[in-house]
Short mmCIF file of C-alpha atoms in Angstrom, two decimals:
data_model
loop_
_atom_site.label_atom_id
_atom_site.label_comp_id
_atom_site.label_asym_id
_atom_site.label_seq_id
_atom_site.Cartn_x
_atom_site.Cartn_y
_atom_site.Cartn_z
CA MET A 30 112.61 136.17 111.52
CA THR A 31 113.96 133.59 109.09
CA LEU A 32 114.34 130.05 110.40
CA LEU A 33 117.74 128.72 109.42
CA TYR A 34 118.70 125.06 109.43
CA THR A 35 121.18 122.72 107.78
CA TYR A 36 119.50 120.56 105.17
CA ASP A 37 120.15 116.86 105.84
CA PRO A 38 118.36 114.52 103.40
CA VAL A 39 118.94 111.49 105.64
CA LEU A 40 117.39 113.18 108.67
CA PHE A 41 114.40 114.50 106.71
CA SER A 42 113.93 111.10 105.05
CA ARG A 43 113.78 109.47 108.46
CA TRP A 44 111.33 112.08 109.75
CA LEU A 45 109.04 111.71 106.74
CA THR A 46 109.10 107.92 106.88
CA SER A 47 108.43 108.01 110.63
CA LEU A 48 105.52 110.39 110.14
CA THR A 49 103.98 108.18 107.46
CA LEU A 50 104.46 104.94 109.38
CA GLY A 51 103.18 106.49 112.60
CA PHE A 52 100.01 107.66 110.86
CA HIS A 53 99.54 104.55 108.74
CA ILE A 54 99.94 102.10 111.63
CA ILE A 55 96.72 103.40 113.21
CA PHE A 56 94.66 102.51 110.15
CA ALA A 57 96.68 99.37 109.39
CA THR A 58 96.02 98.05 112.89
CA ILE A 59 92.29 98.70 112.52
CA GLY A 60 92.39 97.13 109.05
CA VAL A 61 93.87 93.91 110.43
CA GLY A 62 91.84 93.60 113.62
CA VAL A 63 88.30 94.81 112.92
CA PRO A 64 87.35 92.20 110.25
CA LEU A 65 87.85 89.45 112.82
CA TYR A 66 85.43 91.15 115.23
CA ILE A 67 82.91 91.74 112.45
CA GLY A 68 83.04 88.07 111.56
CA LEU A 69 82.74 86.87 115.16
CA ALA A 70 79.80 89.19 115.83
CA GLU A 71 77.92 88.09 112.72
CA TRP A 72 78.62 84.43 113.48
CA ILE A 73 77.28 84.79 117.04
CA GLY A 74 74.26 86.67 115.71
CA ILE A 75 73.45 83.92 113.21
CA ARG A 76 74.09 81.13 115.70
CA LYS A 77 71.95 82.69 118.44
CA ASN A 78 69.49 84.40 116.06
CA ASP A 79 70.37 87.63 117.88
CA PHE A 80 69.91 90.80 115.85
CA HIS A 81 72.05 92.82 118.27
CA TYR A 82 75.19 90.99 117.11
CA ILE A 83 74.14 91.23 113.47
CA LEU A 84 73.75 94.98 113.95
CA LEU A 85 77.18 95.13 115.61
CA ALA A 86 78.74 93.54 112.53
CA ARG A 87 76.80 95.83 110.23
CA ARG A 88 77.72 99.06 112.01
CA TRP A 89 81.35 98.08 112.48
CA SER A 90 81.68 97.25 108.79
CA ARG A 91 80.47 100.77 107.86
CA GLY A 92 83.16 102.40 109.93
CA TYR A 93 85.73 99.89 108.75
CA VAL A 94 85.30 101.01 105.13
CA ILE A 95 86.38 104.55 106.02
CA THR A 96 89.54 103.36 107.77
CA VAL A 97 90.37 101.10 104.82
CA ALA A 98 90.07 104.05 102.44
CA VAL A 99 92.50 106.15 104.50
CA GLY A 100 94.78 103.13 104.91
CA VAL A 101 94.97 102.79 101.13
CA VAL A 102 96.19 106.39 100.80
CA THR A 103 98.81 106.08 103.52
CA GLY A 104 99.90 102.64 102.33
CA THR A 105 100.41 104.03 98.84
CA ALA A 106 102.43 106.87 100.35
CA ILE A 107 104.70 104.34 102.06
CA GLY A 108 105.36 102.56 98.76
CA LEU A 109 106.11 105.88 97.06
CA GLN A 110 108.43 107.01 99.83
CA LEU A 111 110.35 103.74 99.91
CA SER A 112 111.28 104.25 96.26
CA LEU A 113 112.00 107.99 96.53
CA LEU A 114 113.62 108.22 99.96
CA TRP A 115 115.38 104.85 100.27
CA PRO A 116 116.60 103.92 96.76
CA SER A 117 119.67 101.97 97.91
CA PHE A 118 117.58 99.94 100.35
CA MET A 119 115.04 99.19 97.63
CA GLN A 120 117.84 97.96 95.40
CA VAL A 121 118.86 95.46 98.09
CA ALA A 122 115.22 94.59 98.82
CA GLY A 123 114.52 94.12 95.11
CA GLN A 124 117.27 91.52 94.93
CA SER A 125 116.36 89.61 98.06
CA ILE A 126 112.97 90.26 99.69
CA ALA A 127 110.75 91.53 96.85
CA LEU A 128 108.48 88.46 96.89
CA PRO A 129 106.57 89.31 100.10
CA LEU A 130 106.32 92.94 98.98
CA PHE A 131 104.51 91.75 95.87
CA MET A 132 102.40 89.25 97.83
CA GLU A 133 101.34 92.00 100.27
CA THR A 134 99.84 93.93 97.37
CA PHE A 135 98.06 90.81 96.12
CA ALA A 136 96.68 90.13 99.62
CA PHE A 137 95.29 93.66 99.79
CA PHE A 138 93.48 93.31 96.45
CA PHE A 139 92.12 89.93 97.57
CA GLU A 140 90.79 91.58 100.73
CA ALA A 141 89.36 94.61 98.91
CA ILE A 142 87.46 92.56 96.32
CA PHE A 143 85.67 90.42 98.87
CA LEU A 144 85.09 93.39 101.18
CA GLY A 145 83.18 95.14 98.40
CA ILE A 146 81.08 92.03 97.75
CA TYR A 147 80.45 91.59 101.48
CA LEU A 148 79.29 95.18 101.97
CA TYR A 149 76.87 95.18 99.04
CA THR A 150 75.25 91.82 99.76
CA TRP A 151 73.68 92.48 103.16
CA ASP A 152 70.19 90.90 103.21
CA ARG A 153 70.71 89.49 99.72
CA PHE A 154 70.89 85.82 100.76
CA LYS A 155 68.19 83.67 102.32
CA ASN A 156 70.87 81.82 104.25
CA ARG A 157 72.80 84.35 106.34
CA LYS A 158 75.78 82.02 106.56
CA THR A 159 76.43 82.61 102.86
CA HIS A 160 76.99 86.29 103.57
CA LEU A 161 79.27 85.45 106.50
CA LEU A 162 81.40 83.22 104.28
CA LEU A 163 82.21 86.25 102.13
CA LEU A 164 83.97 87.83 105.10
CA ILE A 165 86.43 84.97 105.56
CA PRO A 166 88.61 86.10 102.60
CA VAL A 167 88.59 89.62 104.07
CA VAL A 168 89.91 88.34 107.41
CA ILE A 169 92.49 86.17 105.65
CA GLY A 170 93.51 88.95 103.26
CA SER A 171 93.95 91.57 105.97
CA GLY A 172 95.95 89.16 108.11
CA ALA A 173 98.06 88.03 105.15
CA SER A 174 98.81 91.65 104.24
CA ALA A 175 100.17 92.21 107.75
CA ILE A 176 102.11 88.94 107.63
CA PHE A 177 103.87 89.71 104.34
CA ILE A 178 104.92 93.24 105.30
CA THR A 179 106.11 91.94 108.69
CA ILE A 180 108.23 89.36 106.87
CA VAL A 181 110.00 92.25 105.13
CA ASN A 182 110.56 93.97 108.47
CA SER A 183 111.86 90.69 109.93
CA PHE A 184 114.36 90.46 107.08
CA MET A 185 115.55 93.97 107.86
CA ASN A 186 116.19 92.92 111.46
CA TYR A 187 117.87 89.59 110.67
CA PRO A 188 118.55 89.12 106.93
CA VAL A 189 118.96 85.59 105.56
CA GLY A 190 118.67 83.81 102.23
CA PHE A 191 121.70 85.14 100.35
CA THR A 192 125.47 85.37 100.36
CA TYR A 193 127.02 88.76 101.13
CA GLU A 194 130.63 89.20 99.99
CA ASN A 195 132.59 92.26 98.89
CA ASN A 196 129.52 94.47 99.39
CA MET A 197 127.61 92.34 96.88
CA ILE A 198 124.52 90.15 97.33
CA THR A 199 124.69 86.82 95.51
CA ASP A 200 123.07 83.37 95.61
CA VAL A 201 119.69 84.78 96.60
CA ASN A 202 117.03 82.30 97.72
CA PRO A 203 113.73 84.26 97.80
CA ILE A 204 111.91 81.63 99.87
CA GLN A 205 114.70 81.31 102.42
CA ALA A 206 114.88 85.13 102.65
CA MET A 207 111.32 85.01 104.00
CA MET A 208 112.37 82.59 106.76
CA SER A 209 114.23 85.00 109.03
CA PRO A 210 114.41 83.85 112.68
CA ALA A 211 112.55 87.06 113.52
CA VAL A 212 109.46 85.97 111.56
CA PRO A 213 107.60 83.79 114.13
CA THR A 214 107.67 86.25 117.04
CA LYS A 215 107.18 89.37 114.92
CA ILE A 216 104.19 88.03 112.99
CA SER A 217 102.57 86.66 116.14
CA HIS A 218 103.13 89.94 117.97
CA VAL A 219 101.77 92.08 115.13
CA LEU A 220 98.58 90.02 114.77
CA THR A 221 97.78 89.62 118.47
CA THR A 222 98.41 93.29 119.26
CA ALA A 223 96.21 94.33 116.32
CA TYR A 224 93.36 92.13 117.57
CA LEU A 225 93.89 93.36 121.13
CA THR A 226 93.96 97.02 120.13
CA CYS A 227 90.84 96.77 117.97
CA GLY A 228 89.01 94.94 120.75
CA LEU A 229 89.78 97.73 123.18
CA VAL A 230 88.85 100.45 120.66
CA LEU A 231 85.47 98.84 119.97
CA ALA A 232 84.94 98.27 123.70
CA ALA A 233 85.70 101.93 124.40
CA ILE A 234 83.05 103.02 121.90
CA ALA A 235 80.44 100.85 123.63
CA ALA A 236 81.52 101.97 127.11
CA PHE A 237 81.44 105.65 126.09
CA ALA A 238 77.93 105.31 124.63
CA TYR A 239 76.70 103.49 127.74
CA ALA A 240 78.23 106.10 130.05
CA ARG A 241 76.50 108.83 128.00
CA GLY A 242 73.11 107.29 128.75
CA GLN A 243 72.61 104.97 125.77
CA ARG A 244 71.62 101.95 127.84
CA GLU A 245 70.45 99.68 125.03
CA THR A 246 71.13 95.95 125.28
CA TYR A 247 73.14 96.44 122.10
CA HIS A 248 75.85 98.41 123.94
CA ARG A 249 75.93 96.01 126.89
CA LYS A 250 76.49 93.06 124.59
CA ALA A 251 79.11 94.95 122.58
CA LEU A 252 81.05 95.86 125.71
CA LYS A 253 81.01 92.36 127.15
CA PHE A 254 81.88 90.69 123.85
CA THR A 255 84.80 92.97 122.94
CA MET A 256 86.32 92.98 126.44
CA ILE A 257 86.28 89.19 126.70
CA CYS A 258 88.05 89.00 123.33
CA SER A 259 90.52 91.67 124.47
CA PHE A 260 91.34 89.70 127.60
CA VAL A 261 92.11 86.60 125.53
CA PHE A 262 94.36 88.53 123.15
CA MET A 263 96.01 90.29 126.09
CA ILE A 264 97.14 86.93 127.47
CA ALA A 265 98.48 85.95 124.04
CA THR A 266 100.29 89.29 123.71
CA VAL A 267 102.05 88.90 127.06
CA ILE A 268 103.23 85.37 126.18
CA ILE A 269 104.48 86.40 122.75
CA GLY A 270 106.15 89.48 124.22
CA ASP A 271 108.18 87.21 126.48
CA LEU A 272 109.20 85.09 123.48
CA SER A 273 110.22 88.26 121.62
CA GLY A 274 112.65 89.11 124.41
CA LYS A 275 114.18 85.65 124.14
CA TYR A 276 114.52 86.08 120.37
CA LEU A 277 116.47 89.31 120.90
CA ALA A 278 118.82 87.65 123.37
CA VAL A 279 119.87 85.08 120.76
CA TYR A 280 119.65 86.90 117.42
CA GLN A 281 119.88 90.64 118.18
CA PRO A 282 121.75 90.83 121.49
CA GLU A 283 122.97 94.37 120.80
CA LYS A 284 119.37 95.58 120.64
CA LEU A 285 118.48 93.89 123.92
CA ALA A 286 121.63 95.26 125.57
CA ALA A 287 120.88 98.82 124.43
CA THR A 288 117.27 98.52 125.54
CA GLU A 289 118.20 97.33 129.02
CA TRP A 290 121.38 99.44 129.42
CA HIS A 291 123.41 96.26 129.77
CA PHE A 292 126.94 97.44 129.07
CA GLU A 293 129.05 94.48 130.21
CA THR A 294 128.56 90.84 129.33
CA SER A 295 127.75 89.00 132.54
CA THR A 296 125.88 86.19 134.20
CA HIS A 297 123.09 86.79 136.74
CA ALA A 298 122.30 89.98 134.80
CA PRO A 299 119.87 92.37 136.54
CA LEU A 300 116.92 94.04 134.85
CA ILE A 301 116.76 97.84 135.11
CA LEU A 302 113.39 99.57 135.17
CA GLY A 303 113.29 103.33 134.73
CA GLY A 304 116.34 105.30 135.77
CA VAL A 305 118.41 108.08 134.25
CA LEU A 306 121.57 107.28 132.27
CA GLN A 307 124.67 109.26 133.22
CA GLU A 308 127.55 110.25 130.95
CA ASP A 309 129.74 107.48 132.37
CA ASN A 310 127.03 104.91 131.53
CA THR A 311 125.94 104.46 135.11
CA VAL A 312 122.24 104.53 135.99
CA LYS A 313 120.65 106.66 138.67
CA TYR A 314 117.17 106.33 140.15
CA GLY A 315 116.50 103.02 138.40
CA LEU A 316 114.82 99.98 139.94
CA GLU A 317 117.20 97.03 139.62
CA ILE A 318 115.65 93.56 139.67
CA PRO A 319 118.34 90.95 140.48
CA TYR A 320 118.74 88.24 137.82
CA GLY A 321 115.80 89.77 135.94
CA LEU A 322 117.52 90.19 132.57
CA SER A 323 118.96 86.66 132.62
CA ILE A 324 115.50 85.28 133.36
CA LEU A 325 113.90 87.46 130.67
CA ALA A 326 116.50 86.44 128.07
CA PHE A 327 116.96 82.73 128.81
CA SER A 328 114.56 81.78 131.65
CA ASN A 329 117.67 81.06 133.71
CA PRO A 330 118.82 83.39 136.53
CA SER A 331 122.48 82.38 136.02
CA ALA A 332 122.50 82.70 132.21
CA GLU A 333 125.08 84.92 130.53
CA VAL A 334 123.64 87.93 128.69
CA VAL A 335 125.75 89.63 126.02
CA GLY A 336 126.46 93.29 126.74
CA LEU A 337 127.26 96.30 124.58
CA ASP A 338 130.96 95.77 125.26
CA GLN A 339 130.89 93.09 122.54
CA PHE A 340 129.94 95.57 119.81
CA PRO A 341 131.60 98.69 118.34
CA GLU A 342 130.03 101.81 119.82
CA GLU A 343 129.11 103.09 116.36
CA HIS A 344 126.83 100.04 116.06
CA TRP A 345 124.94 100.74 119.28
CA ALA A 346 121.32 101.71 119.03
CA PRO A 347 120.45 105.11 120.58
CA LEU A 348 120.40 104.41 124.31
CA TRP A 349 117.22 106.46 124.76
CA VAL A 350 115.43 103.43 123.35
CA HIS A 351 115.36 102.27 126.99
CA TYR A 352 112.90 105.05 127.83
CA ILE A 353 110.68 104.11 124.86
CA PHE A 354 110.63 100.48 125.97
CA ASP A 355 109.84 101.38 129.57
CA MET A 356 106.97 103.62 128.45
CA LYS A 357 105.68 100.82 126.24
CA MET A 358 105.75 98.31 129.09
CA GLY A 359 104.04 100.82 131.37
CA LEU A 360 101.22 101.15 128.85
CA VAL A 361 100.99 97.36 128.56
CA ALA A 362 100.70 97.11 132.35
CA MET A 363 97.77 99.54 132.25
CA MET A 364 95.98 97.44 129.64
CA VAL A 365 96.58 94.26 131.63
CA LEU A 366 95.14 95.92 134.73
CA ILE A 367 92.05 97.26 132.92
CA THR A 368 91.19 93.97 131.18
CA LEU A 369 91.84 92.01 134.39
CA LEU A 370 89.63 94.30 136.47
CA PHE A 371 86.85 93.98 133.91
CA MET A 372 87.04 90.18 133.96
CA ILE A 373 87.04 90.13 137.77
CA GLU A 374 83.92 92.29 137.84
CA LEU A 375 82.34 90.12 135.16
CA ILE A 376 83.03 86.86 137.03
CA ARG A 377 82.00 88.11 140.46
CA LYS A 378 78.39 87.28 141.27
CA LYS A 379 77.80 90.83 142.45
CA GLY A 380 80.20 92.42 139.99
CA ASN A 381 78.92 95.29 137.89
CA ILE A 382 80.76 95.88 134.64
CA TYR A 383 78.69 99.03 134.04
CA ARG A 384 80.06 100.99 136.99
CA GLY A 385 81.18 104.50 136.13
CA TRP A 386 84.81 104.04 137.13
CA LEU A 387 85.14 100.81 135.15
CA LEU A 388 83.53 102.34 132.06
CA ALA A 389 85.99 105.25 132.32
CA LEU A 390 88.91 102.81 132.43
CA VAL A 391 87.62 100.95 129.38
CA VAL A 392 87.30 104.24 127.46
CA ALA A 393 90.88 105.14 128.47
CA ALA A 394 92.12 101.74 127.26
CA ALA A 395 91.59 102.67 123.59
CA PRO A 396 94.13 105.54 123.39
CA ILE A 397 96.46 103.56 125.66
CA ALA A 398 96.35 100.65 123.20
CA MET A 399 97.05 102.93 120.24
CA LEU A 400 99.94 104.58 122.05
CA THR A 401 101.34 101.13 122.79
CA ILE A 402 101.24 100.27 119.08
CA GLU A 403 103.09 103.51 118.27
CA HIS A 404 105.69 102.94 120.98
CA GLY A 405 106.15 99.36 119.81
CA TRP A 406 107.01 100.38 116.26
CA ILE A 407 109.29 103.18 117.42
CA PHE A 408 111.11 100.68 119.63
CA SER A 409 111.34 98.17 116.80
CA GLU A 410 112.80 100.63 114.30
CA VAL A 411 115.03 102.71 116.59
CA GLY A 412 116.35 99.57 118.27
CA ARG A 413 117.69 98.34 114.92
CA GLN A 414 119.75 101.47 114.30
CA PRO A 415 122.18 102.29 112.83
CA TRP A 416 121.09 99.62 110.34
CA VAL A 417 118.31 99.71 107.77
CA VAL A 418 119.25 96.10 106.95
CA ARG A 419 121.12 94.73 109.94
CA GLY A 420 124.78 94.08 109.21
CA ILE A 421 124.38 94.91 105.51
CA MET A 422 123.38 98.54 105.03
CA THR A 423 123.25 101.47 107.43
CA THR A 424 120.37 103.92 107.43
CA THR A 425 122.68 106.64 106.09
CA GLU A 426 123.75 104.42 103.18
CA GLY A 427 120.17 103.54 102.32
CA ALA A 428 118.77 107.08 102.24
CA THR A 429 118.43 109.44 99.28
CA ARG A 430 120.74 112.37 98.63
CA SER A 431 118.07 114.33 96.77
CA GLU A 432 116.91 117.82 97.60
CA HIS A 433 113.46 119.00 98.71
CA VAL A 434 112.74 116.16 101.12
CA ASP A 435 111.89 118.87 103.65
CA THR A 436 109.22 120.18 101.27
CA MET A 437 107.83 116.67 100.91
CA LEU A 438 107.69 116.39 104.70
CA LEU A 439 105.55 119.52 104.93
CA MET A 440 103.24 118.40 102.11
CA PHE A 441 102.64 114.96 103.58
CA PHE A 442 102.09 116.45 107.03
CA LEU A 443 99.32 118.61 105.56
CA LEU A 444 97.89 115.59 103.72
CA TYR A 445 97.75 113.48 106.87
CA THR A 446 96.18 116.34 108.81
CA VAL A 447 93.41 116.61 106.21
CA LEU A 448 92.92 112.83 106.20
CA ALA A 449 92.72 112.68 109.99
CA ILE A 450 90.19 115.50 110.26
CA SER A 451 88.13 114.19 107.34
CA SER A 452 87.97 110.62 108.61
CA ILE A 453 86.95 111.73 112.11
CA ARG A 454 84.21 114.01 110.73
CA VAL A 455 82.88 111.34 108.35
CA LEU A 456 82.80 108.64 111.04
CA THR A 457 81.17 110.97 113.56
CA ARG A 458 78.44 112.09 111.16
CA MET A 459 77.87 108.56 109.90
CA PHE A 460 77.05 107.17 113.33
CA LYS A 461 75.19 110.26 114.53
CA ARG A 462 72.81 110.01 111.61
CA ASN A 463 72.38 106.26 112.04
CA LYS A 464 71.60 105.86 115.73
CA VAL A 465 71.45 102.45 117.33
CA ALA A 466 67.98 103.06 118.77
CA ASP A 467 66.60 103.97 115.33
CA GLU A 468 68.03 100.86 113.69
CA LEU A 469 66.72 98.64 116.47
CA ALA A 470 63.27 100.21 116.11
CA LEU A 471 63.26 99.47 112.38
CA TYR A 472 64.12 95.85 113.07
CA GLU A 473 61.37 95.48 115.66
CA LYS A 474 58.81 96.77 113.15
#
């Protein structure tokens, strides 16, 4: 039976870009977060003369190289697809926000150069601190790479730094274009969630190994160290998440209104959790928290929150973004609970952080964290619709009209499948062949 469909280049361009971003964000998050943990572990190891932490840094850096390699491929694919699938957007971006795009590439090369030096100079220096210093540019470069690309995304959400008249961009100020009001909260959120996610992923590896019977001190220290860091970044993430909601209320009220199904501008606005939206825009089965949206938006229960009635319906984001946001917040609640339970058990005099149920929760926290990252980016991009550059260019206007985007979608899907399987197999074999117990035994000799 032949499968028939209507070819829509805009739809296939969106699917392909979503597929690439969804796959790339996994490796990009690891690329931003893991260098910080490598550096902290090596610093603790040097400071305490503790080989367990040195070995943590060494083993994490081996796995990190694999994720960087895959991230390079997917990052290159994003650059290729931006030019091929979104030519009109790239024309606007080239006029206004090209500077951080260039600086992101420079930051990556800066990171890659020092990462190579760092990896090939283990045990080459009498003073271990010299080797640690080589990692600082890697941490800075990976963070800067995330910052610059987030600046571009911030511009897409709230463009500034130019004059827009008669469908033309003039008087461009490249520096001012990088100063979108969305920048502070978006950059802070991207960095803290990357550090949180990587902490939970590394903690899950240690918890899984311990639960499987590998009871070395190495795994106990890894679990405790990564979960304490995760708890700190969880607190930061919650605070910045609240500030992000307040940013939306002021600068992107239509996105907040669509997310919370707030159809009429009003004071004392309630917050709706869950629910099912009806055809007449009423909500069934939802939990309504009185004054909740006003408090979330302005920290004032009587504050007025702009509703969707202030915007043309064709400029509304898809209202199913509410479900994405609720799922995201549900996942965040799970991570808060897991990290909080771990810290309670750690602080209690009789607490046991190595209990089976707690180890299982820590292992579960890793996929939960990754799903939260995916949901967060879906919410960010879908919530901006129908704009690719808010108020300037719609997604339809920015997309290509070329043929064969569907073929590209299939090819890249196969590529990402191969990359995923290959990276998992390489990482698994790498750590199976280099067991912790064997490396500890070599050190003791």
